[in-house]
Amino acid sequence: MKKIITMAVLALFMASCSSDDSQSANSEDTLLLKKMVITDEDGVETTYDYNYDGHKLIGISGPDGYYESYTYVGNQITYTKSVSSEVTIEDFFEYNNDGKIKSDITKIIYPENDDTSYDFTTTYTYIYNNDGSVSATSVTEFTELGQISEENYTILYSESDNSIVYDYGSNTTYNYIYDGKNAPLKNVTGIVSNLNKGENILKGIIHDSSGEIIVNDNTYEYNTMNFPISAIIKTNSGFNFNVQEIYHYQYFYE
């Protein structure tokens, strides 16, 4: 589920006077996110700065040496890397002849002094069906432990409630309902793909044999170009999804 959750995090924000002034010189098709500020429940703020070459995202920098880097071939993102004190994450993307993502190899690497975590690699592959659905497979390998696990699921797109559904079979689905407006990174080259909508997630819902579980419940405030300028993001996690975290996001554009 790591890939689904990461796609869900790219979405929210609050403008200052200076950001409003810069927005007036841009259009809905050119606005770029320059800074994101996340405030947790204890009032601690974390700021991330976004750097571009034209509309291509080159990198994101944050506190304590955190950074993300993006590599392009043409207009397609082929490699990303994020580095923090806790973990390094690398993604390698391949595309088919139609320009759709064919595979994504994700490598999770922990510091050598971390004796409680094990590096692993997950390979995601995607097959595009004639009915518009996507057949997906994820294979995760813990090399040090000699363990391999495989998961198959189907990605469905619903126009009736503007959602993407991940169907894992056995009556288990993950539903992500979108707002029909612009995600903060919508104008970044290569970010909006066939596997996401370029919009903001309103709700994330798990349906299984035990009933319905809300894992994301988000609210937004938008600017005049329908980009979010602030958001309250609520996530439920933990073994029984009984641990709730609430964050306030602010986004600044130019």
Tab-separated table of C-alpha atoms in Angstrom:
chain	number	residue	atom	x	y	z
A	1	MET	CA	0.000	0.000	0.000
A	2	LYS	CA	2.985	2.320	0.166
A	3	LYS	CA	2.494	3.598	-3.394
A	4	ILE	CA	-1.173	4.442	-2.861
A	5	ILE	CA	-0.478	6.322	0.331
A	6	THR	CA	2.324	8.331	-1.133
A	7	MET	CA	0.107	9.432	-4.042
A	8	ALA	CA	-2.449	10.575	-1.439
A	9	VAL	CA	-0.007	12.928	0.380
A	10	LEU	CA	0.620	15.371	-2.570
A	11	ALA	CA	-2.388	17.617	-2.028
A	12	LEU	CA	-3.132	20.717	0.301
A	13	PHE	CA	-2.468	24.564	1.471
A	14	MET	CA	-2.849	28.641	2.765
A	15	ALA	CA	-1.689	31.708	0.945
A	16	SER	CA	-0.003	34.789	2.312
A	17	CYS	CA	-0.261	38.224	0.677
A	18	SER	CA	2.958	37.629	-1.223
A	19	SER	CA	1.727	34.339	-2.647
A	20	ASP	CA	-1.528	35.985	-3.743
A	21	ASP	CA	0.444	38.682	-5.589
A	22	SER	CA	2.537	36.112	-7.454
A	23	GLN	CA	-0.547	34.073	-8.389
A	24	SER	CA	-2.091	37.057	-10.162
A	25	ALA	CA	0.719	36.906	-12.768
A	26	ASN	CA	0.087	33.231	-13.515
A	27	SER	CA	-2.718	31.224	-15.047
A	28	GLU	CA	-4.314	27.968	-13.994
A	29	ASP	CA	-1.977	26.157	-16.424
A	30	THR	CA	1.281	27.710	-15.192
A	31	LEU	CA	0.957	27.999	-11.401
A	32	LEU	CA	3.731	26.120	-9.571
A	33	LEU	CA	4.014	25.134	-5.930
A	34	LYS	CA	7.081	26.786	-4.344
A	35	LYS	CA	6.708	26.043	-0.636
A	36	MET	CA	4.706	23.742	1.611
A	37	VAL	CA	4.369	24.170	5.382
A	38	ILE	CA	3.013	21.303	7.493
A	39	THR	CA	1.932	21.926	11.084
A	40	ASP	CA	1.341	18.956	13.374
A	41	GLU	CA	-0.960	18.682	16.386
A	42	ASP	CA	1.776	19.991	18.694
A	43	GLY	CA	2.169	23.150	16.611
A	44	VAL	CA	5.522	22.097	15.137
A	45	GLU	CA	6.031	23.462	11.616
A	46	THR	CA	7.989	21.717	8.854
A	47	THR	CA	8.781	23.589	5.644
A	48	TYR	CA	9.576	22.097	2.234
A	49	ASP	CA	10.899	24.149	-0.701
A	50	TYR	CA	10.337	23.132	-4.341
A	51	ASN	CA	12.896	23.791	-7.092
A	52	TYR	CA	12.238	23.675	-10.853
A	53	ASP	CA	13.800	23.856	-14.274
A	54	GLY	CA	10.889	25.358	-16.166
A	55	HIS	CA	7.985	23.102	-15.201
A	56	LYS	CA	10.181	20.116	-14.393
A	57	LEU	CA	10.572	19.404	-10.694
A	58	ILE	CA	14.287	19.165	-9.904
A	59	GLY	CA	14.174	18.725	-6.136
A	60	ILE	CA	12.479	19.280	-2.799
A	61	SER	CA	14.462	20.319	0.274
A	62	GLY	CA	13.402	20.140	3.899
A	63	PRO	CA	14.795	20.244	7.432
A	64	ASP	CA	17.657	18.151	8.829
A	65	GLY	CA	19.170	17.448	5.425
A	66	TYR	CA	15.991	16.029	3.884
A	67	TYR	CA	15.811	16.196	0.101
A	68	GLU	CA	14.099	14.659	-2.913
A	69	SER	CA	15.554	14.634	-6.417
A	70	TYR	CA	13.843	13.955	-9.778
A	71	THR	CA	15.391	12.725	-13.030
A	72	TYR	CA	13.682	13.072	-16.414
A	73	VAL	CA	14.079	11.523	-19.838
A	74	GLY	CA	12.195	13.856	-22.108
A	75	ASN	CA	9.057	14.786	-20.185
A	76	GLN	CA	8.852	11.534	-18.227
A	77	ILE	CA	10.100	11.067	-14.683
A	78	THR	CA	12.333	7.985	-14.712
A	79	TYR	CA	13.996	8.144	-11.289
A	80	THR	CA	13.314	9.752	-7.919
A	81	LYS	CA	15.250	9.648	-4.673
A	82	SER	CA	14.330	10.908	-1.219
A	83	VAL	CA	16.829	10.971	1.628
A	84	SER	CA	16.207	11.591	5.315
A	85	SER	CA	17.960	10.616	8.528
A	86	GLU	CA	15.561	7.663	8.852
A	87	VAL	CA	15.349	6.134	5.359
A	88	THR	CA	16.350	6.470	1.709
A	89	ILE	CA	13.696	5.729	-0.942
A	90	GLU	CA	14.503	5.241	-4.622
A	91	ASP	CA	11.981	4.773	-7.451
A	92	PHE	CA	12.786	3.625	-11.000
A	93	PHE	CA	9.979	4.127	-13.546
A	94	GLU	CA	9.505	2.515	-16.960
A	95	TYR	CA	6.834	3.445	-19.513
A	96	ASN	CA	5.075	1.609	-22.337
A	97	ASN	CA	4.755	2.825	-25.934
A	98	ASP	CA	1.626	4.804	-25.000
A	99	GLY	CA	3.542	6.778	-22.369
A	100	LYS	CA	1.825	5.006	-19.478
A	101	ILE	CA	3.716	3.737	-16.442
A	102	LYS	CA	4.606	0.083	-17.056
A	103	SER	CA	6.597	-0.602	-13.905
A	104	ASP	CA	7.968	1.057	-10.788
A	105	ILE	CA	10.763	-0.465	-8.738
A	106	THR	CA	10.855	0.996	-5.226
A	107	LYS	CA	13.882	0.446	-2.998
A	108	ILE	CA	13.711	1.158	0.745
A	109	ILE	CA	17.139	1.490	2.366
A	110	TYR	CA	17.664	2.046	6.095
A	111	PRO	CA	20.804	3.421	7.788
A	112	GLU	CA	23.449	0.859	8.681
A	113	ASN	CA	23.041	1.636	12.387
A	114	ASP	CA	19.315	0.742	12.259
A	115	ASP	CA	19.177	-2.751	13.751
A	116	THR	CA	15.373	-2.989	13.807
A	117	SER	CA	14.530	-2.475	10.102
A	118	TYR	CA	15.342	-4.453	6.969
A	119	ASP	CA	15.895	-3.083	3.467
A	120	PHE	CA	13.394	-4.245	0.876
A	121	THR	CA	12.468	-3.784	-2.780
A	122	THR	CA	8.953	-3.689	-4.200
A	123	THR	CA	8.315	-4.040	-7.935
A	124	TYR	CA	4.974	-2.733	-9.217
A	125	THR	CA	3.819	-3.757	-12.699
A	126	TYR	CA	0.755	-2.485	-14.568
A	127	ILE	CA	-1.279	-3.937	-17.461
A	128	TYR	CA	-3.890	-1.717	-19.123
A	129	ASN	CA	-7.158	-3.399	-20.002
A	130	ASN	CA	-9.603	-2.557	-22.789
A	131	ASP	CA	-12.342	-1.682	-20.283
A	132	GLY	CA	-10.218	1.109	-18.791
A	133	SER	CA	-9.179	-0.790	-15.671
A	134	VAL	CA	-5.577	-1.583	-14.736
A	135	SER	CA	-4.345	-4.988	-13.553
A	136	ALA	CA	-1.527	-4.471	-11.055
A	137	THR	CA	0.949	-6.704	-9.261
A	138	SER	CA	3.348	-5.832	-6.453
A	139	VAL	CA	6.204	-8.145	-5.467
A	140	THR	CA	8.133	-7.307	-2.292
A	141	GLU	CA	11.484	-8.904	-1.478
A	142	PHE	CA	13.329	-8.713	1.848
A	143	THR	CA	16.759	-9.833	0.669
A	144	GLU	CA	18.317	-10.210	4.136
A	145	LEU	CA	15.392	-12.298	5.374
A	146	GLY	CA	14.930	-14.329	2.204
A	147	GLN	CA	11.233	-13.421	2.124
A	148	ILE	CA	9.146	-12.634	-0.955
A	149	SER	CA	5.460	-11.669	-1.007
A	150	GLU	CA	3.170	-10.972	-3.960
A	151	GLU	CA	-0.088	-9.032	-4.151
A	152	ASN	CA	-2.467	-8.683	-7.106
A	153	TYR	CA	-5.120	-6.023	-7.429
A	154	THR	CA	-7.206	-4.100	-9.965
A	155	ILE	CA	-7.383	-0.328	-10.294
A	156	LEU	CA	-10.826	0.964	-11.324
A	157	TYR	CA	-11.965	4.478	-12.200
A	158	SER	CA	-15.482	5.568	-11.202
A	159	GLU	CA	-17.013	8.669	-12.776
A	160	SER	CA	-20.136	8.512	-10.602
A	161	ASP	CA	-18.323	9.571	-7.414
A	162	ASN	CA	-15.018	10.750	-8.998
A	163	SER	CA	-12.996	8.017	-7.337
A	164	ILE	CA	-10.184	5.545	-7.924
A	165	VAL	CA	-10.808	2.083	-6.466
A	166	TYR	CA	-8.105	-0.474	-5.647
A	167	ASP	CA	-9.793	-3.883	-5.617
A	168	TYR	CA	-7.784	-6.566	-3.798
A	169	GLY	CA	-10.423	-9.283	-4.094
A	170	SER	CA	-11.985	-11.154	-1.155
A	171	ASN	CA	-14.385	-8.195	-0.726
A	172	THR	CA	-11.525	-5.797	0.080
A	173	THR	CA	-11.290	-2.422	-1.678
A	174	TYR	CA	-9.558	0.881	-1.053
A	175	ASN	CA	-11.601	3.822	-2.397
A	176	TYR	CA	-10.134	7.289	-2.893
A	177	ILE	CA	-12.684	10.028	-3.600
A	178	TYR	CA	-11.388	13.212	-5.254
A	179	ASP	CA	-12.556	16.833	-5.217
A	180	GLY	CA	-12.535	17.565	-8.954
A	181	LYS	CA	-10.134	20.497	-8.447
A	182	ASN	CA	-6.411	21.029	-9.049
A	183	ALA	CA	-3.738	19.256	-7.013
A	184	PRO	CA	-0.833	21.512	-5.947
A	185	LEU	CA	1.602	19.748	-8.300
A	186	LYS	CA	-0.781	19.437	-11.249
A	187	ASN	CA	1.306	21.703	-13.521
A	188	VAL	CA	4.577	19.893	-12.844
A	189	THR	CA	5.813	17.977	-15.885
A	190	GLY	CA	5.436	14.225	-15.453
A	191	ILE	CA	3.624	14.308	-12.096
A	192	VAL	CA	0.074	13.692	-13.357
A	193	SER	CA	0.047	10.199	-14.849
A	194	ASN	CA	-2.460	7.569	-15.874
A	195	LEU	CA	-2.382	6.282	-12.272
A	196	ASN	CA	-3.554	9.480	-10.568
A	197	LYS	CA	-6.110	12.180	-11.285
A	198	GLY	CA	-4.159	15.376	-10.664
A	199	GLU	CA	-6.756	16.238	-8.043
A	200	ASN	CA	-6.992	16.266	-4.236
A	201	ILE	CA	-8.217	13.350	-2.142
A	202	LEU	CA	-11.287	14.078	-0.027
A	203	LYS	CA	-11.711	10.644	1.531
A	204	GLY	CA	-9.907	7.319	1.655
A	205	ILE	CA	-12.175	4.419	2.587
A	206	ILE	CA	-11.436	0.737	3.133
A	207	HIS	CA	-14.305	-1.663	2.530
A	208	ASP	CA	-13.855	-5.238	3.736
A	209	SER	CA	-15.759	-8.033	5.451
A	210	SER	CA	-15.770	-6.113	8.742
A	211	GLY	CA	-17.395	-3.021	7.234
A	212	GLU	CA	-16.141	0.453	6.317
A	213	ILE	CA	-13.060	2.217	7.701
A	214	ILE	CA	-12.224	5.874	7.000
A	215	VAL	CA	-8.444	6.184	6.594
A	216	ASN	CA	-8.342	9.716	5.144
A	217	ASP	CA	-10.784	12.579	5.707
A	218	ASN	CA	-9.596	15.882	4.265
A	219	THR	CA	-10.996	19.406	3.854
A	220	TYR	CA	-9.612	22.193	1.644
A	221	GLU	CA	-9.684	25.916	1.041
A	222	TYR	CA	-9.007	26.971	-2.567
A	223	ASN	CA	-7.755	30.018	-4.455
A	224	THR	CA	-9.570	31.492	-7.449
A	225	MET	CA	-7.852	28.983	-9.787
A	226	ASN	CA	-9.128	25.992	-7.770
A	227	PHE	CA	-5.741	25.097	-6.296
A	228	PRO	CA	-5.777	24.354	-2.561
A	229	ILE	CA	-4.205	27.034	-0.383
A	230	SER	CA	-4.855	25.277	2.920
A	231	ALA	CA	-6.081	21.920	4.133
A	232	ILE	CA	-6.821	19.895	7.217
A	233	ILE	CA	-5.612	16.347	6.642
A	234	LYS	CA	-6.843	13.583	8.933
A	235	THR	CA	-5.334	10.098	8.725
A	236	ASN	CA	-6.196	6.958	10.656
A	237	SER	CA	-3.440	4.361	10.971
A	238	GLY	CA	-2.271	1.589	13.253
A	239	PHE	CA	-3.214	-2.076	13.322
A	240	ASN	CA	-6.927	-1.322	13.693
A	241	PHE	CA	-6.762	2.162	12.143
A	242	ASN	CA	-7.509	3.586	15.579
A	243	VAL	CA	-4.623	6.090	15.681
A	244	GLN	CA	-5.694	9.458	14.247
A	245	GLU	CA	-3.272	12.174	13.206
A	246	ILE	CA	-4.318	15.662	12.097
A	247	TYR	CA	-2.095	18.011	10.089
A	248	HIS	CA	-2.573	21.525	8.747
A	249	TYR	CA	-1.041	22.106	5.315
A	250	GLN	CA	-0.262	25.481	3.744
A	251	TYR	CA	0.829	25.843	0.125
A	252	PHE	CA	2.501	28.828	-1.506
A	253	TYR	CA	2.609	29.233	-5.284
A	254	GLU	CA	4.151	31.422	-7.936
